[in-house]
Coordinates of C-alpha atoms in Angstrom, one line a residue:
M1 CA 22.6 -16.2 -7.1
N2 CA 21.3 -19.7 -6.8
L3 CA 17.5 -19.8 -6.8
E4 CA 16.9 -23.4 -7.5
R5 CA 15.9 -24.5 -4.0
F6 CA 13.8 -21.4 -3.4
I7 CA 11.9 -21.8 -6.7
E8 CA 11.3 -25.5 -6.0
E9 CA 9.9 -24.9 -2.6
A10 CA 8.1 -21.6 -3.3
K11 CA 6.4 -22.9 -6.5
A12 CA 4.8 -25.7 -4.4
I13 CA 3.0 -23.1 -2.3
G14 CA 1.9 -20.9 -5.1
L15 CA 4.7 -18.6 -6.2
L16 CA 4.0 -17.2 -9.7
G17 CA 7.1 -15.0 -10.2
I18 CA 10.0 -13.3 -8.5
M19 CA 12.2 -10.3 -9.4
I20 CA 15.4 -9.2 -7.6
S21 CA 17.4 -6.1 -8.1
R22 CA 20.7 -5.3 -6.3
C23 CA 22.8 -2.1 -6.5
G24 CA 20.7 -0.9 -9.4
E25 CA 21.0 -4.1 -11.5
E26 CA 18.3 -6.7 -12.1
I27 CA 19.8 -10.0 -11.0
A28 CA 16.8 -12.3 -11.2
H29 CA 13.5 -12.3 -13.2
V30 CA 11.7 -15.6 -13.0
N31 CA 8.1 -16.1 -14.3
L32 CA 6.4 -19.4 -13.4
D33 CA 3.2 -18.2 -15.1
Y34 CA 2.2 -15.4 -17.6
E35 CA 3.4 -12.0 -16.4
C36 CA 0.0 -10.3 -16.7
R37 CA -1.6 -7.6 -14.6
R38 CA -3.0 -9.1 -11.4
N39 CA -4.8 -7.7 -8.3
V40 CA -2.0 -6.7 -5.9
Y41 CA -4.6 -6.5 -3.1
S42 CA -3.3 -4.6 -0.1
A43 CA 0.0 -3.6 -1.8
T44 CA -2.4 -1.0 -3.2
K45 CA -2.2 0.8 0.1
S46 CA 1.4 1.8 -0.5
Y47 CA 0.4 3.5 -3.7
T48 CA -2.2 5.4 -1.8
A49 CA 0.6 6.5 0.6
L50 CA 2.5 7.9 -2.4
A51 CA -0.7 9.7 -3.6
V52 CA -1.1 11.3 -0.2
G53 CA 2.6 12.3 -0.3
F54 CA 2.2 14.0 -3.7
A55 CA -0.9 15.8 -2.4
V56 CA 1.0 17.0 0.7
Q57 CA 3.9 18.1 -1.5
E58 CA 1.5 20.1 -3.7
G59 CA -0.4 21.7 -0.8
L60 CA -3.7 19.9 -1.4
L61 CA -3.9 18.6 2.1
Q62 CA -2.1 18.5 5.5
L63 CA -1.7 15.5 7.8
D64 CA -2.9 17.4 10.9
E65 CA -6.3 18.3 9.4
K66 CA -9.1 16.8 11.5
L67 CA -11.5 14.3 9.9
I68 CA -14.5 16.2 11.1
D69 CA -13.2 19.2 9.1
V70 CA -12.2 17.2 6.1
F71 CA -15.6 15.3 5.8
P72 CA -18.1 17.7 7.4
E73 CA -21.0 16.5 5.3
D74 CA -20.6 12.9 6.2
L75 CA -20.4 12.9 9.9
P76 CA -22.7 10.8 12.2
D77 CA -25.4 12.6 14.2
V78 CA -23.3 12.2 17.3
V79 CA -19.5 12.7 16.9
S80 CA -17.6 10.8 19.6
D81 CA -14.6 12.3 21.4
N82 CA -12.3 9.9 19.6
L83 CA -13.6 10.7 16.1
A84 CA -13.3 14.4 17.0
K85 CA -9.6 13.8 17.7
A86 CA -8.8 11.9 14.5
V87 CA -6.6 13.6 11.9
V88 CA -5.6 12.7 8.3
R89 CA -2.3 11.2 9.6
D90 CA -4.3 8.6 11.5
L91 CA -5.7 7.2 8.2
L92 CA -2.2 6.0 7.3
T93 CA -1.0 4.1 10.4
M94 CA -3.7 1.5 11.1
C95 CA -4.2 3.3 14.4
L96 CA -7.3 5.2 13.4
G97 CA -9.2 4.3 16.7
Q98 CA -11.7 1.8 15.3
G99 CA -11.7 -1.5 17.1
K100 CA -12.7 -3.7 14.2
A101 CA -11.6 -4.0 10.6
D102 CA -14.1 -2.9 7.9
L103 CA -14.3 -2.4 4.2
M104 CA -12.5 -5.8 3.9
G105 CA -12.9 -7.9 0.8
D106 CA -15.7 -10.1 2.2
Q107 CA -17.6 -7.1 3.6
R108 CA -17.6 -4.7 0.7
P109 CA -20.2 -6.5 -1.5
L110 CA -22.6 -6.6 1.4
I111 CA -22.5 -2.9 2.4
K112 CA -25.8 -1.3 1.7
E113 CA -24.7 2.3 2.1
D114 CA -23.2 3.7 -1.1
N115 CA -21.4 6.6 0.6
W116 CA -18.4 4.8 2.2
V117 CA -17.2 7.9 4.0
K118 CA -20.5 8.3 5.8
Y119 CA -20.6 4.6 6.4
S120 CA -17.0 4.5 7.8
L121 CA -17.3 7.5 10.1
A122 CA -20.4 6.1 11.6
L123 CA -18.5 3.0 12.8
P124 CA -17.5 3.0 16.5
F125 CA -14.2 4.8 17.3
D126 CA -13.4 2.6 20.4
Y127 CA -9.9 4.0 21.0
E128 CA -8.1 7.3 21.0
P129 CA -6.4 7.6 17.6
G130 CA -2.8 6.6 17.6
T131 CA -3.1 4.3 20.6
K132 CA -4.1 0.8 19.2
F133 CA -3.0 -1.0 16.0
V134 CA -6.0 -2.6 14.1
Y135 CA -5.5 -3.6 10.5
N136 CA -8.3 -1.9 8.7
N137 CA -9.2 -0.8 5.2
V138 CA -11.2 2.2 6.4
G139 CA -8.2 4.5 6.9
P140 CA -6.5 3.9 3.5
H141 CA -9.8 4.3 1.6
L142 CA -10.7 7.6 3.4
A143 CA -7.2 8.9 2.6
A144 CA -7.7 8.0 -1.0
I145 CA -11.1 9.6 -1.2
L146 CA -9.6 12.8 0.3
V147 CA -6.9 13.0 -2.3
Q148 CA -9.5 12.4 -5.1
Q149 CA -11.8 15.1 -3.7
R150 CA -9.0 17.6 -3.4
A151 CA -7.4 16.8 -6.7
G152 CA -10.7 16.6 -8.6
C153 CA -9.9 13.3 -10.4
D154 CA -9.6 9.6 -9.7
L155 CA -6.5 8.2 -8.0
A156 CA -5.0 6.5 -11.1
S157 CA -5.4 9.8 -13.0
Y158 CA -3.8 11.7 -10.2
L159 CA -0.9 9.3 -10.0
Y160 CA -0.4 8.9 -13.7
P161 CA 1.6 12.0 -14.6
R162 CA 3.3 12.1 -11.2
F163 CA 4.3 8.5 -10.8
F164 CA 3.0 5.9 -13.3
K165 CA 4.0 7.7 -16.5
P166 CA 7.6 8.7 -15.4
L167 CA 8.1 5.1 -14.4
G168 CA 6.9 3.8 -17.7
I169 CA 3.7 2.2 -16.4
R170 CA 0.5 2.5 -18.4
K171 CA -2.5 3.8 -16.5
P172 CA -3.8 0.8 -14.5
T173 CA -7.2 -0.7 -13.7
W174 CA -8.4 0.0 -10.2
E175 CA -11.3 -1.2 -8.1
I176 CA -13.9 1.5 -7.4
D177 CA -16.4 2.1 -4.6
P178 CA -20.2 2.6 -5.3
L179 CA -19.7 6.4 -5.8
G180 CA -16.8 5.8 -8.3
Y181 CA -13.8 6.5 -6.0
H182 CA -10.8 4.4 -6.6
F183 CA -10.5 2.1 -3.6
G184 CA -7.4 3.1 -1.6
A185 CA -6.9 -0.2 0.3
G186 CA -6.9 -2.7 -2.6
G187 CA -7.9 -3.6 -6.1
L188 CA -5.1 -2.1 -8.1
F189 CA -4.0 -4.3 -11.0
L190 CA -0.3 -4.4 -11.9
S191 CA 2.2 -6.8 -13.4
M192 CA 5.2 -8.1 -11.4
S193 CA 7.6 -5.8 -13.3
E194 CA 5.3 -2.8 -12.5
L195 CA 5.1 -3.7 -8.8
H196 CA 8.8 -4.1 -8.7
K197 CA 9.2 -0.5 -9.8
L198 CA 7.5 0.6 -6.6
G199 CA 10.2 -0.9 -4.5
L200 CA 12.9 0.6 -6.7
F201 CA 11.3 4.0 -6.5
C202 CA 11.2 3.8 -2.7
L203 CA 14.8 2.5 -2.5
Q204 CA 15.8 5.6 -4.5
K205 CA 13.8 7.8 -2.0
G206 CA 11.3 9.1 -4.6
K207 CA 13.8 9.6 -7.4
W208 CA 13.6 8.1 -10.9
N209 CA 16.0 8.6 -13.8
G210 CA 17.7 11.4 -11.9
R211 CA 14.5 13.3 -11.2
Q212 CA 13.2 13.8 -7.7
L213 CA 9.5 13.1 -8.2
L214 CA 8.4 12.8 -4.6
N215 CA 10.1 14.4 -1.6
A216 CA 12.6 12.0 -0.1
A217 CA 11.4 12.9 3.4
W218 CA 8.0 11.5 2.6
I219 CA 9.4 8.2 1.6
E220 CA 11.4 8.1 4.8
E221 CA 8.3 8.9 6.9
C222 CA 6.2 6.2 5.1
T223 CA 8.9 3.5 5.6
K224 CA 9.8 4.0 9.3
P225 CA 7.8 2.8 12.3
Q226 CA 5.0 5.2 13.3
D227 CA 2.4 4.4 15.9
S228 CA 3.3 0.7 15.7
E229 CA 6.8 -0.9 15.4
Q230 CA 5.5 -3.0 12.5
Y231 CA 3.9 -0.3 10.4
G232 CA 4.7 3.0 8.8
Y233 CA 2.4 5.0 6.5
L234 CA 0.7 2.1 4.6
F235 CA 3.9 0.1 4.4
W236 CA 4.8 -2.9 6.6
I237 CA 8.1 -2.6 8.5
G238 CA 10.4 -5.6 8.5
K239 CA 13.7 -6.7 9.9
D240 CA 16.9 -4.7 9.8
G241 CA 15.5 -1.6 8.3
S242 CA 13.5 -3.4 5.5
Y243 CA 10.0 -2.5 4.6
R244 CA 7.4 -3.7 2.0
A245 CA 4.2 -3.2 0.1
D246 CA 2.3 -6.4 1.0
G247 CA -0.8 -7.7 -0.6
K248 CA -2.9 -10.8 0.1
Y249 CA -1.5 -14.1 -1.2
C250 CA 2.0 -12.6 -1.2
Q251 CA 2.0 -9.8 -3.7
L252 CA 5.1 -8.2 -2.3
S253 CA 7.7 -5.6 -3.1
M254 CA 10.3 -5.7 -0.3
V255 CA 12.9 -3.0 0.0
L256 CA 16.2 -3.8 1.8
P257 CA 18.1 -0.5 2.0
K258 CA 21.1 -1.9 3.8
K259 CA 21.6 -4.4 1.0
D260 CA 20.6 -1.9 -1.7
S261 CA 18.1 -4.5 -2.9
V262 CA 14.5 -5.0 -3.9
I263 CA 12.7 -8.3 -4.0
T264 CA 9.2 -8.6 -5.6
T265 CA 6.9 -11.6 -5.8
V266 CA 3.5 -12.3 -7.2
A267 CA 1.8 -15.4 -6.0
E268 CA -1.3 -17.3 -5.1
C269 CA 0.1 -18.4 -1.8
R270 CA -2.1 -19.2 1.2
D271 CA 1.0 -19.7 3.5
S272 CA 2.5 -16.3 3.6
R273 CA 4.7 -17.1 6.6
R274 CA 6.3 -20.0 4.8
L275 CA 7.0 -17.9 1.7
M276 CA 8.4 -15.0 3.8
A277 CA 10.6 -17.5 5.6
L278 CA 11.9 -18.9 2.2
I279 CA 12.7 -15.4 1.0
E280 CA 14.6 -14.6 4.2
N281 CA 16.5 -17.9 4.3
E282 CA 17.1 -18.6 0.6
I283 CA 17.4 -15.1 -0.9
V284 CA 18.1 -12.4 1.6
S285 CA 20.9 -14.5 3.0
Q286 CA 22.6 -14.5 -0.4
L287 CA 22.4 -10.7 -1.0

């Protein structure tokens, strides 16, 4: 595979590294900077999706549980009809029913309420859950808190024996909220090689080294369109059956099942559309 043109153009817009695997073999591993652990931003959401999947697999929670039953101590004084309809599944699809994004990076330092469940459930639910796509950090974080409450440990500790350790990933650093919950929508720190393993794990439908760690059906549900054609369960849906974990500034792990391939990038790129176009035109076209 010839990557010269891609590297030249992508480096100019902030690419720091790229890995490519095809048919189970690593065919490219290029570092343009140190391969250290970096904030993968919203690619974190896809790890939260895996955590929810493990919790469902182990009977710790169910997707049809209502939020008013899951968080009974944190409800607003007046529960709207739309909030009353919301279930755990709605936390994963970006169709929770809230009309505006919250718990975003520029908002979190300014929130005065320490209990982010109480804060989030008090926000307006303008739409019936499942009917309108609004990219929002509230759903993923509430899902992460639910797993942590049911499991009795933080999210990294929950995922470590189930996912990180079997994949050879040391326990990572993770952003926490004011009450100490790992933040389900961002703030996970991983290296490019560690992020790449997420894509490989999903490509293999939850299997690693011959062991089925996570139910294949859960991976399939996460990575197919749900309430929106562009989104599954905390994974973005792309062209021709592809899907990806996608973090700000192009922290990407893209899975292309029809090409039996995974493409992972780390970057400080402010022009994500340009980098995505380069990946499509200069790399996917060669696979």
